[in-house]
């Protein structure tokens, strides 16, 4: 079938047929106007006019489209001539931050200025020694007239607002609800460049407020990673707007959103999400070969369209309109065509060497640059692969320590950031919110610094570097004159543990109303002096991400720790500081055959007391400490090695309220015991051990009401039959009472629990016996519950059972997000609380009423419950984070503002936690695991765990 020729008009009316002469004059005027307009956008027109080339009606539009192909992405050259931000809210007062320590982001993140920051009209207008006269400002007069707020920050650190380069804020909103979450992925096909994350952006996500409270001012909202090409991403500022719409949150939206075609030949950058590896393979029952063939097909389609456009524009500019038709484009593929034109920042979820290599070959085959590879757990092992990428190496957007949750992440290393940086690659850290709560994105930067990334680059990893990755470094990521007034005032050095915003500004607007600021120790205003991990970083590469982790026993029976500043030991009344060095005093701790025999000053615990001929290993702790070993709970540590690989774990128990239980496991002796599924020498367990977490208590993995009997084990053991590997076969009975969906209802779960506790004979056996033991007060029951309503019901149920049995039930509630609402009642009911996680987040509806802590609330959930004399412990959700327990403890103490002592803080993850879970709490120092740290105490970013004193194993193990 012949294509219809486009309707054309002659350049002039000369020679028009007789039947058209009546309108020839009108047509001639119209044609001349058309020719003049075309002349404005193309320099070929005069010659074409001379040749009387016929022009189609769409010529002007088509030539404008052709001209736009030459536009480049990025800010116009006069961008910094602006006198107000495009996001300025009229009526916003100017602000002067006085007496600040300003990390500007300049000079590769090394510039720190002392002085002021002046902001107005949404822009930073002065930094450092601000010359108000040169700015034409009468500061006193502005204050008098109420036009300026002057805030003396008293030497506080001020940085750019934090930029999160990988978030699902709004699209995977919190609390997760079927009607307003999960809008980050489409399952309609693995190639979908036409989708837009903006179209699912929920402005009512509870996370915005929380993330701002962590200093997040800008975030790239990406589609999820279910698809090879998941769609277009959009950058937002997190503050509320008067319009209350997703569009009003956008920062430099691309032309197809704001209706423009660029300014002065420039376009805002676009963003697009790609994903390699397991995710698209799993979702579409495909292989890596399938995924990359889909990539190549898609890019070939885009290349064909691009080539047609280029050929079309070449002909149009040459005046060859005959048979040319309209400008070739396809709405579904236009964004991918823009990728090939270098106008899109491609953000790619890609973990392993095989996927990274595939991706780099793809970029070179189709000649498009990659802005960043995300997650990229093996990137540090193959830096040269990334350097082969088309145009430039991509940045690497990583987690600090989150790894091993699936096979792709199994070789992830805490030293990746420093190794990548040493290889000349740009490092950024991201939250993947809500995978990690973006409120604590700065904590990721702190950890990269702890493990060896230089401080300037650690801070750049959440400010300047992600701004560069997004193509927004001309306005965010720096404290510079002319940049957006996105600033954070910190209560301590931003790389110190627990650093929290005292105020956050977005577009010059303060975001925290009456913030609660905790007074930190003066030492927290300085950069932490982190330990040396050179050997460990080298081993990470040498062993391809799997360095040996098993501890080494000291070669001598006697070990003497010297230069000790602090000793904390367990006793019958709990933990206490048994020794604290005075002034320049140097303490010692002597250990023989795995037990402490002496501690104190050198004079009181002299090495001279050691018998002649006894070999002694001396370990200098360099001002360090000896503290009780920590305990972890809440994750499947010890029962599952790789969460996403079923073959590496024990599996889930049958739940009688969710479906039938096979008869073979419903007999007299069918109670599920976690001890029977224990696995030892897992990498998360050994990393936890090397971080001072010497014990774990784990319940059978369950996804419903019924759990089973927990167990306690050593995280440093090699196998179950090793001496001291299983510490306590049975600890407590575990159940869950929460919203699992439509069935079983919460009331059904409570009814089942009531029946099991009250309707059983005293001689019950098998699966029901533990419930009888709970009712008699013989073992604790640990109930996973989050909602204050469920917790209140459990309090009443406990009272009911105790009244009928006359026994006292030992009940612990784990999870407990909303327990703060019932602090008084929980204390009166003598119920213990384990907060899992230790810093709350409203993941689901039953967790929505969080007590967020500073700067949003004065109290934290931990401090509030402790103030009511409730026994409190803390836990974790995922096994990889067990190693960070010591920092969770330190953070809890810092947020409490001095209301929690060092010993009380340690008890949160040791004696308190063990008591709440039914563990046998060691009350004798000679029998308890102890942790030796060099350079500081167990909580500190300045310390490193160098040894474990293990009486059960009869040895000191050194790292």
PDB file of N, CA and C in Angstrom, residues 543-595:
ATOM      1  N   UNK A 543      41.473 -12.837  48.526  1.00  0.00           N
ATOM      2  CA  UNK A 543      40.612 -14.015  48.630  1.00  0.00           C
ATOM      3  C   UNK A 543      39.292 -13.827  47.882  1.00  0.00           C
ATOM      4  N   UNK A 544      39.260 -12.856  46.963  1.00  0.00           N
ATOM      5  CA  UNK A 544      38.088 -12.608  46.124  1.00  0.00           C
ATOM      6  C   UNK A 544      36.806 -12.484  46.938  1.00  0.00           C
ATOM      7  N   UNK A 545      36.880 -11.705  47.994  1.00  0.00           N
ATOM      8  CA  UNK A 545      35.708 -11.396  48.789  1.00  0.00           C
ATOM      9  C   UNK A 545      35.389 -12.378  49.884  1.00  0.00           C
ATOM     10  N   UNK A 546      36.148 -13.464  49.991  1.00  0.00           N
ATOM     11  CA  UNK A 546      35.879 -14.482  51.012  1.00  0.00           C
ATOM     12  C   UNK A 546      37.136 -14.750  51.835  1.00  0.00           C
ATOM     13  N   UNK A 547      37.651 -13.732  52.536  1.00  0.00           N
ATOM     14  CA  UNK A 547      38.849 -13.951  53.346  1.00  0.00           C
ATOM     15  C   UNK A 547      38.553 -14.869  54.524  1.00  0.00           C
ATOM     16  N   UNK A 548      39.560 -15.574  55.040  1.00  0.00           N
ATOM     17  CA  UNK A 548      39.340 -16.429  56.211  1.00  0.00           C
ATOM     18  C   UNK A 548      38.847 -15.605  57.396  1.00  0.00           C
ATOM     19  N   UNK A 549      37.868 -16.137  58.110  1.00  0.00           N
ATOM     20  CA  UNK A 549      37.289 -15.416  59.242  1.00  0.00           C
ATOM     21  C   UNK A 549      37.409 -16.175  60.561  1.00  0.00           C
ATOM     22  N   UNK A 550      37.775 -17.443  60.505  1.00  0.00           N
ATOM     23  CA  UNK A 550      37.860 -18.205  61.751  1.00  0.00           C
ATOM     24  C   UNK A 550      38.912 -17.599  62.671  1.00  0.00           C
ATOM     25  N   UNK A 551      38.598 -17.498  63.955  1.00  0.00           N
ATOM     26  CA  UNK A 551      39.549 -16.893  64.895  1.00  0.00           C
ATOM     27  C   UNK A 551      40.771 -17.779  65.112  1.00  0.00           C
ATOM     28  N   UNK A 552      41.845 -17.149  65.572  1.00  0.00           N
ATOM     29  CA  UNK A 552      43.078 -17.870  65.881  1.00  0.00           C
ATOM     30  C   UNK A 552      43.305 -17.839  67.382  1.00  0.00           C
ATOM     31  N   UNK A 553      43.475 -19.009  67.972  1.00  0.00           N
ATOM     32  CA  UNK A 553      43.722 -19.065  69.407  1.00  0.00           C
ATOM     33  C   UNK A 553      45.136 -18.607  69.721  1.00  0.00           C
ATOM     34  N   UNK A 554      45.249 -17.867  70.816  1.00  0.00           N
ATOM     35  CA  UNK A 554      46.568 -17.425  71.257  1.00  0.00           C
ATOM     36  C   UNK A 554      47.455 -18.637  71.505  1.00  0.00           C
ATOM     37  N   UNK A 555      48.710 -18.511  71.142  1.00  0.00           N
ATOM     38  CA  UNK A 555      49.633 -19.649  71.249  1.00  0.00           C
ATOM     39  C   UNK A 555      50.107 -19.894  72.671  1.00  0.00           C
ATOM     40  N   UNK A 556      49.705 -19.038  73.602  1.00  0.00           N
ATOM     41  CA  UNK A 556      50.102 -19.197  75.002  1.00  0.00           C
ATOM     42  C   UNK A 556      48.866 -19.321  75.871  1.00  0.00           C
ATOM     43  N   UNK A 557      49.015 -19.960  77.014  1.00  0.00           N
ATOM     44  CA  UNK A 557      47.896 -20.097  77.945  1.00  0.00           C
ATOM     45  C   UNK A 557      47.619 -18.805  78.694  1.00  0.00           C
ATOM     46  N   UNK A 558      48.611 -17.924  78.755  1.00  0.00           N
ATOM     47  CA  UNK A 558      48.466 -16.665  79.473  1.00  0.00           C
ATOM     48  C   UNK A 558      48.571 -15.499  78.486  1.00  0.00           C
ATOM     49  N   UNK A 559      47.587 -14.605  78.551  1.00  0.00           N
ATOM     50  CA  UNK A 559      47.576 -13.401  77.721  1.00  0.00           C
ATOM     51  C   UNK A 559      47.439 -12.205  78.641  1.00  0.00           C
ATOM     52  N   UNK A 560      48.290 -11.215  78.432  1.00  0.00           N
ATOM     53  CA  UNK A 560      48.266  -9.998  79.241  1.00  0.00           C
ATOM     54  C   UNK A 560      47.889  -8.820  78.354  1.00  0.00           C
ATOM     55  N   UNK A 561      46.723  -8.251  78.610  1.00  0.00           N
ATOM     56  CA  UNK A 561      46.300  -7.044  77.900  1.00  0.00           C
ATOM     57  C   UNK A 561      46.823  -5.830  78.669  1.00  0.00           C
ATOM     58  N   UNK A 562      47.541  -4.979  78.003  1.00  0.00           N
ATOM     59  CA  UNK A 562      48.108  -3.787  78.646  1.00  0.00           C
ATOM     60  C   UNK A 562      47.492  -2.526  78.063  1.00  0.00           C
ATOM     61  N   UNK A 563      47.797  -1.405  78.732  1.00  0.00           N
ATOM     62  CA  UNK A 563      47.307  -0.092  78.294  1.00  0.00           C
ATOM     63  C   UNK A 563      45.781  -0.104  78.181  1.00  0.00           C
ATOM     64  N   UNK A 564      45.155  -0.597  79.233  1.00  0.00           N
ATOM     65  CA  UNK A 564      43.696  -0.727  79.292  1.00  0.00           C
ATOM     66  C   UNK A 564      43.118   0.478  80.025  1.00  0.00           C
ATOM     67  N   UNK A 565      42.114   1.112  79.440  1.00  0.00           N
ATOM     68  CA  UNK A 565      41.488   2.278  80.074  1.00  0.00           C
ATOM     69  C   UNK A 565      40.244   1.922  80.862  1.00  0.00           C
ATOM     70  N   UNK A 566      39.576   0.833  80.489  1.00  0.00           N
ATOM     71  CA  UNK A 566      38.294   0.527  81.129  1.00  0.00           C
ATOM     72  C   UNK A 566      38.050  -0.973  81.122  1.00  0.00           C
ATOM     73  N   UNK A 567      37.443  -1.465  82.221  1.00  0.00           N
ATOM     74  CA  UNK A 567      37.024  -2.858  82.310  1.00  0.00           C
ATOM     75  C   UNK A 567      35.595  -2.889  82.840  1.00  0.00           C
ATOM     76  N   UNK A 568      34.693  -3.508  82.102  1.00  0.00           N
ATOM     77  CA  UNK A 568      33.302  -3.699  82.530  1.00  0.00           C
ATOM     78  C   UNK A 568      33.054  -5.196  82.635  1.00  0.00           C
ATOM     79  N   UNK A 569      32.521  -5.613  83.785  1.00  0.00           N
ATOM     80  CA  UNK A 569      32.334  -7.039  84.032  1.00  0.00           C
ATOM     81  C   UNK A 569      30.923  -7.317  84.552  1.00  0.00           C
ATOM     82  N   UNK A 570      30.434  -8.541  84.339  1.00  0.00           N
ATOM     83  CA  UNK A 570      29.123  -8.911  84.887  1.00  0.00           C
ATOM     84  C   UNK A 570      29.236  -9.287  86.357  1.00  0.00           C
ATOM     85  N   UNK A 571      28.135  -9.146  87.065  1.00  0.00           N
ATOM     86  CA  UNK A 571      28.046  -9.552  88.464  1.00  0.00           C
ATOM     87  C   UNK A 571      26.608  -9.875  88.780  1.00  0.00           C
ATOM     88  N   UNK A 572      26.347 -10.228  90.038  1.00  0.00           N
ATOM     89  CA  UNK A 572      24.984 -10.597  90.424  1.00  0.00           C
ATOM     90  C   UNK A 572      24.008  -9.438  90.289  1.00  0.00           C
ATOM     91  N   UNK A 573      24.500  -8.213  90.371  1.00  0.00           N
ATOM     92  CA  UNK A 573      23.634  -7.040  90.238  1.00  0.00           C
ATOM     93  C   UNK A 573      23.683  -6.446  88.837  1.00  0.00           C
ATOM     94  N   UNK A 574      24.204  -7.207  87.882  1.00  0.00           N
ATOM     95  CA  UNK A 574      24.278  -6.711  86.517  1.00  0.00           C
ATOM     96  C   UNK A 574      25.690  -6.302  86.152  1.00  0.00           C
ATOM     97  N   UNK A 575      25.804  -5.537  85.087  1.00  0.00           N
ATOM     98  CA  UNK A 575      27.112  -5.084  84.631  1.00  0.00           C
ATOM     99  C   UNK A 575      27.564  -3.875  85.431  1.00  0.00           C
ATOM    100  N   UNK A 576      28.859  -3.760  85.621  1.00  0.00           N
ATOM    101  CA  UNK A 576      29.405  -2.597  86.329  1.00  0.00           C
ATOM    102  C   UNK A 576      30.811  -2.322  85.817  1.00  0.00           C
ATOM    103  N   UNK A 577      31.211  -1.081  85.942  1.00  0.00           N
ATOM    104  CA  UNK A 577      32.572  -0.698  85.558  1.00  0.00           C
ATOM    105  C   UNK A 577      33.509  -1.111  86.684  1.00  0.00           C
ATOM    106  N   UNK A 578      34.227  -2.190  86.468  1.00  0.00           N
ATOM    107  CA  UNK A 578      35.107  -2.745  87.500  1.00  0.00           C
ATOM    108  C   UNK A 578      36.412  -1.970  87.606  1.00  0.00           C
ATOM    109  N   UNK A 579      36.804  -1.332  86.509  1.00  0.00           N
ATOM    110  CA  UNK A 579      38.059  -0.574  86.543  1.00  0.00           C
ATOM    111  C   UNK A 579      38.002   0.528  85.501  1.00  0.00           C
ATOM    112  N   UNK A 580      38.421   1.731  85.920  1.00  0.00           N
ATOM    113  CA  UNK A 580      38.575   2.854  85.002  1.00  0.00           C
ATOM    114  C   UNK A 580      39.905   3.521  85.302  1.00  0.00           C
ATOM    115  N   UNK A 581      40.751   3.612  84.300  1.00  0.00           N
ATOM    116  CA  UNK A 581      42.076   4.203  84.502  1.00  0.00           C
ATOM    117  C   UNK A 581      41.943   5.679  84.862  1.00  0.00           C
ATOM    118  N   UNK A 582      42.760   6.108  85.768  1.00  0.00           N
ATOM    119  CA  UNK A 582      42.760   7.494  86.215  1.00  0.00           C
ATOM    120  C   UNK A 582      43.876   8.263  85.524  1.00  0.00           C
ATOM    121  N   UNK A 583      43.503   9.371  84.892  1.00  0.00           N
ATOM    122  CA  UNK A 583      44.480  10.273  84.258  1.00  0.00           C
ATOM    123  C   UNK A 583      45.391   9.489  83.310  1.00  0.00           C
ATOM    124  N   UNK A 584      46.696   9.485  83.565  1.00  0.00           N
ATOM    125  CA  UNK A 584      47.646   8.814  82.675  1.00  0.00           C
ATOM    126  C   UNK A 584      47.923   7.370  83.090  1.00  0.00           C
ATOM    127  N   UNK A 585      47.109   6.870  83.986  1.00  0.00           N
ATOM    128  CA  UNK A 585      47.302   5.513  84.478  1.00  0.00           C
ATOM    129  C   UNK A 585      47.090   4.494  83.357  1.00  0.00           C
ATOM    130  N   UNK A 586      47.809   3.391  83.412  1.00  0.00           N
ATOM    131  CA  UNK A 586      47.674   2.330  82.427  1.00  0.00           C
ATOM    132  C   UNK A 586      47.283   1.045  83.131  1.00  0.00           C
ATOM    133  N   UNK A 587      46.122   0.509  82.775  1.00  0.00           N
ATOM    134  CA  UNK A 587      45.654  -0.710  83.419  1.00  0.00           C
ATOM    135  C   UNK A 587      46.030  -1.959  82.649  1.00  0.00           C
ATOM    136  N   UNK A 588      45.854  -3.106  83.294  1.00  0.00           N
ATOM    137  CA  UNK A 588      46.141  -4.382  82.656  1.00  0.00           C
ATOM    138  C   UNK A 588      45.022  -5.368  82.984  1.00  0.00           C
ATOM    139  N   UNK A 589      44.876  -6.377  82.142  1.00  0.00           N
ATOM    140  CA  UNK A 589      43.972  -7.496  82.382  1.00  0.00           C
ATOM    141  C   UNK A 589      44.738  -8.771  82.067  1.00  0.00           C
ATOM    142  N   UNK A 590      44.798  -9.676  83.052  1.00  0.00           N
ATOM    143  CA  UNK A 590      45.504 -10.933  82.850  1.00  0.00           C
ATOM    144  C   UNK A 590      44.495 -12.058  82.649  1.00  0.00           C
ATOM    145  N   UNK A 591      44.738 -12.863  81.639  1.00  0.00           N
ATOM    146  CA  UNK A 591      43.855 -13.975  81.313  1.00  0.00           C
ATOM    147  C   UNK A 591      44.685 -15.252  81.268  1.00  0.00           C
ATOM    148  N   UNK A 592      44.215 -16.276  81.968  1.00  0.00           N
ATOM    149  CA  UNK A 592      44.883 -17.569  81.966  1.00  0.00           C
ATOM    150  C   UNK A 592      43.876 -18.654  81.646  1.00  0.00           C
ATOM    151  N   UNK A 593      44.192 -19.436  80.612  1.00  0.00           N
ATOM    152  CA  UNK A 593      43.307 -20.525  80.174  1.00  0.00           C
ATOM    153  C   UNK A 593      41.881 -20.050  79.889  1.00  0.00           C
ATOM    154  N   UNK A 594      41.782 -18.867  79.309  1.00  0.00           N
ATOM    155  CA  UNK A 594      40.490 -18.350  78.886  1.00  0.00           C
ATOM    156  C   UNK A 594      39.671 -17.664  79.953  1.00  0.00           C
ATOM    157  N   UNK A 595      40.228 -17.462  81.155  1.00  0.00           N
ATOM    158  CA  UNK A 595      39.486 -16.798  82.229  1.00  0.00           C
ATOM    159  C   UNK A 595      40.313 -15.652  82.801  1.00  0.00           C
TER     160      UNK A 595
END
